[in-house]
GROMACS .gro file of C-alpha atoms in nm:
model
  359
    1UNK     CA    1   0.081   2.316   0.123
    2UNK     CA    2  -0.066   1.953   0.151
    3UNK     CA    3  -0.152   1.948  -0.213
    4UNK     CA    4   0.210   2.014  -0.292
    5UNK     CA    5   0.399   1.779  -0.063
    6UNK     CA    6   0.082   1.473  -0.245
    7UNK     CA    7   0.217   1.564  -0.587
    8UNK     CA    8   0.597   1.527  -0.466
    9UNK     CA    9   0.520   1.183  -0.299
   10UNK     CA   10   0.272   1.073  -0.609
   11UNK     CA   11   0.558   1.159  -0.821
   12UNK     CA   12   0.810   1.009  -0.662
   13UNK     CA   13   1.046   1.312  -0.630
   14UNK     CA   14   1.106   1.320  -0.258
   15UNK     CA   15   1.355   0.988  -0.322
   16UNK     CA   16   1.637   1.165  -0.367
   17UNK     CA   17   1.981   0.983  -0.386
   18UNK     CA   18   2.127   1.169  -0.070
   19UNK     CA   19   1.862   1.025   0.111
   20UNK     CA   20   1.862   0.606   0.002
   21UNK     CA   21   2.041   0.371   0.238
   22UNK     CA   22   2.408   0.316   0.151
   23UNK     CA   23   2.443  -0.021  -0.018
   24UNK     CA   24   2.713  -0.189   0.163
   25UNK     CA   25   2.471  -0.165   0.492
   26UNK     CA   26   2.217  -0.346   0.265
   27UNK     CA   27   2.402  -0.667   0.234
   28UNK     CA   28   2.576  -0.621  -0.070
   29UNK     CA   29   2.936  -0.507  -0.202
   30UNK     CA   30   2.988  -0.163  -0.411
   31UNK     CA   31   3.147  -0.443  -0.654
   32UNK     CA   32   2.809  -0.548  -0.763
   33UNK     CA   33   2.672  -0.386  -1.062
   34UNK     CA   34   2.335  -0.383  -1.224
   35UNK     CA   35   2.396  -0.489  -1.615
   36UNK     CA   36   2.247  -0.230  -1.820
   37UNK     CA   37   2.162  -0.345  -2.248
   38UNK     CA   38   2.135  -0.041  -2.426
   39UNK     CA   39   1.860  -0.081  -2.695
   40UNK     CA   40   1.913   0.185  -3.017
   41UNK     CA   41   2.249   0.299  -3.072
   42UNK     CA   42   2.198   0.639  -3.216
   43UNK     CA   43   2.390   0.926  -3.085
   44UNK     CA   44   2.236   0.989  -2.729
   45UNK     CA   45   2.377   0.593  -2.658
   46UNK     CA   46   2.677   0.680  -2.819
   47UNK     CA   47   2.796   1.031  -2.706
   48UNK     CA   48   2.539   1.027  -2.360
   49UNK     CA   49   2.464   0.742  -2.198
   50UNK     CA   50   2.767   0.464  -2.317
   51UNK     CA   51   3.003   0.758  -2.163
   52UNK     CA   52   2.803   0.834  -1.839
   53UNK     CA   53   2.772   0.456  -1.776
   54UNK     CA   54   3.116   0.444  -1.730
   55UNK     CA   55   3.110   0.706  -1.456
   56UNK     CA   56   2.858   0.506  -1.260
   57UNK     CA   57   2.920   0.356  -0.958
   58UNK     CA   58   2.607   0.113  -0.922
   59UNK     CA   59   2.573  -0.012  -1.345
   60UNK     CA   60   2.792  -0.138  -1.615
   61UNK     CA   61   2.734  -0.137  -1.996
   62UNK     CA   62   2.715  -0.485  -2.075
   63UNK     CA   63   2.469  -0.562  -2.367
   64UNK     CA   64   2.323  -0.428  -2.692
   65UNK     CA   65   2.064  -0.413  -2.888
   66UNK     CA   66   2.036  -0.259  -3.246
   67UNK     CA   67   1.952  -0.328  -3.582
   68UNK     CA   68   2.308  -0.186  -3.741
   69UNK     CA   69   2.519  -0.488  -3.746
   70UNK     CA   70   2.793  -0.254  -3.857
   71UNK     CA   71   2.781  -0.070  -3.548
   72UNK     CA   72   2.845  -0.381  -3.322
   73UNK     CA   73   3.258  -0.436  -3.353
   74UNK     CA   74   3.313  -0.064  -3.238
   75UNK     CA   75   3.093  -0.093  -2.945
   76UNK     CA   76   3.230  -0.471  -2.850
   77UNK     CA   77   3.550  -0.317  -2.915
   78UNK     CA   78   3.504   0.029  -2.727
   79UNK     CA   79   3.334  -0.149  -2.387
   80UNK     CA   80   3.398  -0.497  -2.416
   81UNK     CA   81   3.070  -0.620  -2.508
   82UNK     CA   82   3.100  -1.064  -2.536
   83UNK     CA   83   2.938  -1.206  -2.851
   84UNK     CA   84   2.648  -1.334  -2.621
   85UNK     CA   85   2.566  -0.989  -2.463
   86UNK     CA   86   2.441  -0.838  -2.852
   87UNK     CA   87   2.086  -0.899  -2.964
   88UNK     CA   88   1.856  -0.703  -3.228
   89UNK     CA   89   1.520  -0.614  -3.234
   90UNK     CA   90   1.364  -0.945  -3.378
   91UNK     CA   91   1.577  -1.176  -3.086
   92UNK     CA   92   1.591  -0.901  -2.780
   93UNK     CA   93   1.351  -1.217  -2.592
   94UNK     CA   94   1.643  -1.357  -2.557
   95UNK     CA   95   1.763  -1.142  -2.340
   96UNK     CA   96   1.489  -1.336  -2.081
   97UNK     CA   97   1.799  -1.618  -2.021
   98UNK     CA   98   2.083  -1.374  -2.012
   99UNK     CA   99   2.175  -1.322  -1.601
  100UNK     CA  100   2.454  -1.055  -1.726
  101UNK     CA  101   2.153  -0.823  -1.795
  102UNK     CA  102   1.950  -0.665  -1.508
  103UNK     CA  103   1.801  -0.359  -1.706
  104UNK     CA  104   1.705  -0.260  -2.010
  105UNK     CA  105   1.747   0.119  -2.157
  106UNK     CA  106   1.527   0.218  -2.444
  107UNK     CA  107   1.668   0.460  -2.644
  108UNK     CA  108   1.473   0.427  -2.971
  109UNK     CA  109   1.207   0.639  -3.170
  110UNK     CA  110   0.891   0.790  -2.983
  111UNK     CA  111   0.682   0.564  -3.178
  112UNK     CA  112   0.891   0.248  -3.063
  113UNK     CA  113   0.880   0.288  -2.703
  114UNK     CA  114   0.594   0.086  -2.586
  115UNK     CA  115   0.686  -0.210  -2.781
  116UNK     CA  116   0.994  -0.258  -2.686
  117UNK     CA  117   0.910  -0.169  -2.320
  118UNK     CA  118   0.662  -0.420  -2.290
  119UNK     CA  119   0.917  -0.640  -2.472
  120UNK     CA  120   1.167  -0.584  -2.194
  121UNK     CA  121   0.972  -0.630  -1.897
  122UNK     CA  122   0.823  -0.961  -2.062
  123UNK     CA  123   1.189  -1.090  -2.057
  124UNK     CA  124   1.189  -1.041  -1.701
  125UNK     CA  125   1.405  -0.751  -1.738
  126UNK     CA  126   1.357  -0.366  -1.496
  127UNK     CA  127   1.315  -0.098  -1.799
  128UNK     CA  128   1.438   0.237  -1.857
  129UNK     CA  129   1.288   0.460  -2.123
  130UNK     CA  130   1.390   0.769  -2.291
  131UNK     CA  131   1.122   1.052  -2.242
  132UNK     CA  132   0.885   1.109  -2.362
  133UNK     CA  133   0.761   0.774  -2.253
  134UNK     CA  134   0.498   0.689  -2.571
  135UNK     CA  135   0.305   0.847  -2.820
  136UNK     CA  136  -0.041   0.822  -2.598
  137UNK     CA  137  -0.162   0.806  -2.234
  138UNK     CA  138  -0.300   0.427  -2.348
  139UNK     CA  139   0.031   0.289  -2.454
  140UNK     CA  140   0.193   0.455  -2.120
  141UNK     CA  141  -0.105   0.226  -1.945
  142UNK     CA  142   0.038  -0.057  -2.149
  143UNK     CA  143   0.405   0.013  -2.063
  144UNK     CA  144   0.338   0.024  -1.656
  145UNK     CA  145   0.106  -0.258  -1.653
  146UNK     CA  146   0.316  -0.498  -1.844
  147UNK     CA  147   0.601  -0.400  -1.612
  148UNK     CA  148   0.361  -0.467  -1.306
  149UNK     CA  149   0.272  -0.772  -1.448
  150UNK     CA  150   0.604  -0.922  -1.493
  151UNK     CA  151   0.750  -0.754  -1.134
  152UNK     CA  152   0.969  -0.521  -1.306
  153UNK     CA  153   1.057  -0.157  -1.237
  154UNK     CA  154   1.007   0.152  -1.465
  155UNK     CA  155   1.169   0.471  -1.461
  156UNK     CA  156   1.150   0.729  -1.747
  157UNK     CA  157   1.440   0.871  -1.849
  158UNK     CA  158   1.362   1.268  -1.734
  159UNK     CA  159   1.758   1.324  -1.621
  160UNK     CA  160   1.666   1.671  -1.486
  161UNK     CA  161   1.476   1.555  -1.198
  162UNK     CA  162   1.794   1.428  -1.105
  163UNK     CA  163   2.003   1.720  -1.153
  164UNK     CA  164   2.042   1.912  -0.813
  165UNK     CA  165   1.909   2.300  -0.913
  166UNK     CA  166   1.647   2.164  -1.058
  167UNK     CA  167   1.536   1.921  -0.781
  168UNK     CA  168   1.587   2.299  -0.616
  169UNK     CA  169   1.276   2.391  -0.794
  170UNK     CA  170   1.104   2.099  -0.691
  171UNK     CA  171   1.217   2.151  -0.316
  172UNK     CA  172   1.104   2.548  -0.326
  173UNK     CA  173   0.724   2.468  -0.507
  174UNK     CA  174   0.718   2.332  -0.170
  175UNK     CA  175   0.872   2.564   0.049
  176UNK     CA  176   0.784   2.881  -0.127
  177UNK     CA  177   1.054   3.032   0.034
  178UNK     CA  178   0.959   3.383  -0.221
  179UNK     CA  179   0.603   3.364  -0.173
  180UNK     CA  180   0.324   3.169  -0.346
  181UNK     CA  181   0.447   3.079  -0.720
  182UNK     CA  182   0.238   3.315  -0.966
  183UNK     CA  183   0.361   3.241  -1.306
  184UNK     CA  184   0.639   3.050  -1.492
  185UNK     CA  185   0.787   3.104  -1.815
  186UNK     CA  186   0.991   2.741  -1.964
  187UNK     CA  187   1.134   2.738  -2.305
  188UNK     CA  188   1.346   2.456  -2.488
  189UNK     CA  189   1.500   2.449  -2.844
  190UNK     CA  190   1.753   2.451  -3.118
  191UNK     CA  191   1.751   2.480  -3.414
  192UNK     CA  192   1.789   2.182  -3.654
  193UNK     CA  193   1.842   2.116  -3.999
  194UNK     CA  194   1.855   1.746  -4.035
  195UNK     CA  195   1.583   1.619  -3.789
  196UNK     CA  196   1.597   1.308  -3.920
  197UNK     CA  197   1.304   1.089  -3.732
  198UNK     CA  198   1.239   1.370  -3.562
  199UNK     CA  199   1.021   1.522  -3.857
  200UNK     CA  200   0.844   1.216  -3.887
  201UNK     CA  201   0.491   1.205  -3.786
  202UNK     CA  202   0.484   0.840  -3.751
  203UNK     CA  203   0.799   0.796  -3.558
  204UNK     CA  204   0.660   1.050  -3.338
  205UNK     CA  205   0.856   1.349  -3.412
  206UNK     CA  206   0.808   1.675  -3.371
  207UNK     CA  207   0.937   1.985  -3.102
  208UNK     CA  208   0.696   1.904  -2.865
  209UNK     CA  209   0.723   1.548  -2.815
  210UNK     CA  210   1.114   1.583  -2.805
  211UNK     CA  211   1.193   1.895  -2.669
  212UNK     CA  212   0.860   2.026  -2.531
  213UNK     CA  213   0.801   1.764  -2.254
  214UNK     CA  214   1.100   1.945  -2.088
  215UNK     CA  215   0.923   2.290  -2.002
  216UNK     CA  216   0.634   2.081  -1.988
  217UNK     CA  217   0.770   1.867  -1.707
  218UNK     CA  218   0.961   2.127  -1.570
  219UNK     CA  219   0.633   2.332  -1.520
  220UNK     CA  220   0.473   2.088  -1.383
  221UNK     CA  221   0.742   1.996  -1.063
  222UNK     CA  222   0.835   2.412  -1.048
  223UNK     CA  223   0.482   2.476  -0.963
  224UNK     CA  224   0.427   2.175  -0.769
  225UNK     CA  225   0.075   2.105  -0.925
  226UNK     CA  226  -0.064   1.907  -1.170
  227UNK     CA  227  -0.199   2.147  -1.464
  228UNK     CA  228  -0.617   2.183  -1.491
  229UNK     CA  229  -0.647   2.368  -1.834
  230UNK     CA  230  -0.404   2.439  -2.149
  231UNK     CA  231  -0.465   2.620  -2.480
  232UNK     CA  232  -0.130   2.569  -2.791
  233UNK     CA  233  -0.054   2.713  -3.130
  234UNK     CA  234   0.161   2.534  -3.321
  235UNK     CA  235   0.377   2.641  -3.617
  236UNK     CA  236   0.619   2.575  -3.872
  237UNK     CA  237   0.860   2.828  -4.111
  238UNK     CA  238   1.015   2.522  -4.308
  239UNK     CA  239   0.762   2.295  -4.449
  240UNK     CA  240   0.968   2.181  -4.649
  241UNK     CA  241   1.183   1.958  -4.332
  242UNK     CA  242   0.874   1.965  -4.091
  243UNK     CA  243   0.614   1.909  -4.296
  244UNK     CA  244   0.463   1.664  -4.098
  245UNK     CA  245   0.518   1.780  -3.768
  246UNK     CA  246   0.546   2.079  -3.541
  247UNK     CA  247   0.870   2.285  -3.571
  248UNK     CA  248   0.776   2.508  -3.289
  249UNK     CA  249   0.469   2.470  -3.043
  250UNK     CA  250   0.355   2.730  -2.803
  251UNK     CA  251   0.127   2.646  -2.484
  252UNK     CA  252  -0.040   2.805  -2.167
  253UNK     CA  253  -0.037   2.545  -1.866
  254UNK     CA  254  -0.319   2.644  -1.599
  255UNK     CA  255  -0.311   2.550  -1.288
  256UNK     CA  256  -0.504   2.582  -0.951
  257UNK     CA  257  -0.475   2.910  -0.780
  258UNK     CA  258  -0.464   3.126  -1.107
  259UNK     CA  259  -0.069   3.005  -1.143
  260UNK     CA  260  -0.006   2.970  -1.497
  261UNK     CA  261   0.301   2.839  -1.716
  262UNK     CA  262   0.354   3.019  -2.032
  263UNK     CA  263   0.564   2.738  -2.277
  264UNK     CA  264   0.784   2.759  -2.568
  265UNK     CA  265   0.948   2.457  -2.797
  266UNK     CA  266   1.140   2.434  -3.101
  267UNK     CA  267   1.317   2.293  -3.366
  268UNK     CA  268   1.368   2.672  -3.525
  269UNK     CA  269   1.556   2.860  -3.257
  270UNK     CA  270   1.789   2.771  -2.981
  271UNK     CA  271   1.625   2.853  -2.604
  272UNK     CA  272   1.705   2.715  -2.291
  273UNK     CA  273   1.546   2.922  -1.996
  274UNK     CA  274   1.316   2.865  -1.679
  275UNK     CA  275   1.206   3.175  -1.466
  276UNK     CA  276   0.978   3.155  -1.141
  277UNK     CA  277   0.793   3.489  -1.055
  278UNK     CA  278   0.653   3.497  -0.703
  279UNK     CA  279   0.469   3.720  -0.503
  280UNK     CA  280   0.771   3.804  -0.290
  281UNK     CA  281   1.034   3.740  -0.547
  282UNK     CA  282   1.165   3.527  -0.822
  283UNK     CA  283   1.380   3.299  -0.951
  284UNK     CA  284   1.564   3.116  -1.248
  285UNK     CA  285   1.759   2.900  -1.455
  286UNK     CA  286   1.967   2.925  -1.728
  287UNK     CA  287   2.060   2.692  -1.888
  288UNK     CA  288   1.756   2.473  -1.693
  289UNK     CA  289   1.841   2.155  -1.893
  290UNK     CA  290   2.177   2.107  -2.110
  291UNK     CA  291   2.378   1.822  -2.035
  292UNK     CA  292   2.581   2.013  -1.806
  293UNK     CA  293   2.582   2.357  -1.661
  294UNK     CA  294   2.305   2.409  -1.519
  295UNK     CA  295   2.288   2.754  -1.347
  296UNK     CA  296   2.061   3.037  -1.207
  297UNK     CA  297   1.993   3.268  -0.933
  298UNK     CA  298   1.756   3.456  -0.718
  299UNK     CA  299   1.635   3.760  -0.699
  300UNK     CA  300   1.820   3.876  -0.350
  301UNK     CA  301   2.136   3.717  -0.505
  302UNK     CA  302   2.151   3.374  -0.416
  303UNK     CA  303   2.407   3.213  -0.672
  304UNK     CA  304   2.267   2.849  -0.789
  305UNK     CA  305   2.650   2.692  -0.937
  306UNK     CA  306   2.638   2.422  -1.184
  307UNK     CA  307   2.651   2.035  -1.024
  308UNK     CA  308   2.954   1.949  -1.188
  309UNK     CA  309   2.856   1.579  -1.204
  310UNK     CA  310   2.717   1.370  -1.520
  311UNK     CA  311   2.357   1.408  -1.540
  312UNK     CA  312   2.288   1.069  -1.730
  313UNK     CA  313   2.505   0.881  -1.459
  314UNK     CA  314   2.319   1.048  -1.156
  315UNK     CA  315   2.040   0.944  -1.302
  316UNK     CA  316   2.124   0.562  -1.372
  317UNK     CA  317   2.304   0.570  -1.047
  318UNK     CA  318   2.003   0.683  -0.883
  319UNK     CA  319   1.752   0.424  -1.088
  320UNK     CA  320   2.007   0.166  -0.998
  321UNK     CA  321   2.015   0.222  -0.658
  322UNK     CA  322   1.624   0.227  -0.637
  323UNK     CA  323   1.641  -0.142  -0.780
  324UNK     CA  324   1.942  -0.250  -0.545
  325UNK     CA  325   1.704  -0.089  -0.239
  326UNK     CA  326   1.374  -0.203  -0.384
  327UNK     CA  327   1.222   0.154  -0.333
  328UNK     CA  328   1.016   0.360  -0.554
  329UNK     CA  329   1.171   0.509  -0.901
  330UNK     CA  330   1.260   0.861  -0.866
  331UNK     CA  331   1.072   0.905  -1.217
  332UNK     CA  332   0.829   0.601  -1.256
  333UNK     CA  333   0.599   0.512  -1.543
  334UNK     CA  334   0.305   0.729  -1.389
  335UNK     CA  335   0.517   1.052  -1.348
  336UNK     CA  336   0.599   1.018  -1.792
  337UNK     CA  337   0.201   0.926  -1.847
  338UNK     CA  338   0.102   1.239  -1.620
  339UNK     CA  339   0.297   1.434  -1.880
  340UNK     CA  340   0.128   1.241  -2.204
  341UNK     CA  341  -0.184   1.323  -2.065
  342UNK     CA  342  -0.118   1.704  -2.098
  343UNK     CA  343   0.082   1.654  -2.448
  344UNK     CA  344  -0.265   1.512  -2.555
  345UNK     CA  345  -0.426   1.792  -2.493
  346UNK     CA  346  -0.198   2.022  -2.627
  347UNK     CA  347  -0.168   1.881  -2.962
  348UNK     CA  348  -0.574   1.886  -2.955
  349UNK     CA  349  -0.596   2.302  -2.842
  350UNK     CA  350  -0.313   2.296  -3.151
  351UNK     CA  351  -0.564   2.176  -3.385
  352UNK     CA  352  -0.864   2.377  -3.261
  353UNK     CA  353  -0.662   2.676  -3.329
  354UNK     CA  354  -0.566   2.740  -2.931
  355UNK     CA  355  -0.861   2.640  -2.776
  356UNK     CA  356  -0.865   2.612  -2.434
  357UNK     CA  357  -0.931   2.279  -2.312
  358UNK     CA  358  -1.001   2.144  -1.983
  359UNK     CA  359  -0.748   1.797  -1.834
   0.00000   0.00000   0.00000
């Protein structure tokens, strides 16, 4: 049980928003707002996160970054966004003398995440990054250090650990309320004709380093326990659009105890489905990780209802309120380089043809 409750605490999950002081005993008014710039304007800013920030009680859209000057009169014009509030990627600095900015989201490419992290929390600025948090375990180093350096927080964008049936699982890997976890089976996909970036190696596409670090994370807080072994296959049916990359990716998490996590991801086939088999029971849920409606259920009939709030502005809200407190990120920078770690390794048992490799 002690190993459990350590990864919880290590991982920051036990902060959940229920449990944070309410801000107007803290000295401050629910008027006061942390300024979030939005950096990358592609269609999770547009249609996820410029929406949800708008439902937020603790944050307030008020800068840009991107390197679409077209895009920049509809977004001024949609949220109000002054001339001095919009940078791109050559002047974000700048952002350093800007008070109307308190945090700065990352939404961009894999492959640009580190840069523009480190950017951020040079300017002076708290960071929030779009899983998964880099292309390898060094450049997640780079990411929390710089933000150490520069007395900045980091959170990582994983909005599930937010959502409240999932931070079920988390609560029950501790509780066991079925009996000791024995296996879990996590899949996430869709299928996807124009990947766009996505299918570029360099960019950091592929299904495992966007879709897979969900049952990947997912496995990891379910069970409770950091993984010790993991063999993967990967595959693709349309070389011709992921030629470069994984389509689909299959991998076997191992933990202590015997408990193991059997994984799917894809860009070839939509799946959306977590199930917990215990030695007393078993639970799921499905859908474990669409933007809304989240569901599942037990196997004596317990009912778990979807939240019915945004995910993305639980999530900010929650980040926010972390900075406003000064407490520990929900999701820090070491909770997105755990899962790098693993996604090392699985790309490696990929290219040895499955081979089972130790973490």
């Amino acid at each position: 049980m002690e190993h459990r409750r350590t990864f919880i605490k290590k991982s920051g999950l036990f902060l959940a928003a229920g449990f944070l002081p309410f801000p107007n005993f803290l000295g401050f008014s629910k008027k006061d707002k942390l300024g979030v710039a939005l950096v990358g304007l592609g269609g999770y800013s547009t249609h996820q996160l410029a929406p949800a920030l708008q439902e937020t009680e603790y944050c307030e859209l008020r800068g840009i970054v991107t390197g679409s000057p077209e895009k920049i009169p509809q977004w001024q014009e949609k949220y109000g966004i002054p001339d001095a509030n919009v940078y791109n990627y050559e002047n974000i600095h700048q952002i350093a003398n800007n008070n109307d900015i308190d945090v700065i989201y990352i939404v961009l490419p894999n492959s640009m995440h580190a840069e523009y992290t480190i950017k951020a929390a040079n300017a002076g600025k708290h960071v929030w990054c779009e899983k998964p948090m880099a292309m390898n375990a060094e450049e997640c180093r780079q990411m929390i250090e710089a933000c150490e350096k520069n007395r900045v927080k980091l959170a990582i964008g994983y909005r599930l650990q937010h959502e409240k049936n999932n931070r079920i699982m988390m609560k029950w890997a501790e509780t066991t309320p079925y009996g000791p976890i024995q296996e879990v089976k996590a899949a996430a996909g869709f299928y996807s004709n124009n990947p766009g970036w996505r299918a570029v190696e360099k960019m950091g596409g592929g299904a495992m380093y966007d879709m897979g670090v969900y049952p990947l994370n997912t496995s990891r807080y379910t069970v409770g326990r950091e993984p010790i072994a993991v063999s993967a296959k990967s595959s693709t049916s349309r070389p011709d659009v992921f030629g470069e990359v994984d389509e689909t990716m299959d991998f076997t998490l191992e933990f202590p105890e015997g408990v193991v996590a059997n994984c799917r991801t894809s860009f070839g086939e939509g799946m959306n489905n977590l199930e917990v088999t215990c030695s007393d029971g078993s639970y799921y849920l499905q859908p474990f990780q669409t933007y809304s409606g989240v569901k599942g259920g037990t196997s004596d009939g317990k009912i778990l209802e979807p939240f019915g709030k945004n995910q993305q502005a639980v999530q900010m809200d929650d980040d926010a309120l972390s900075i406003l407190n000064n407490k520990p990120m929900m999701v820090p920078g070491e909770e997105g380089l755990k899962d790098i770690i693993v996604l090392e390794k699985i790309y490696e048992s990929a290219a040895k043809n499955g081979q089972k490799l130790k973490i």
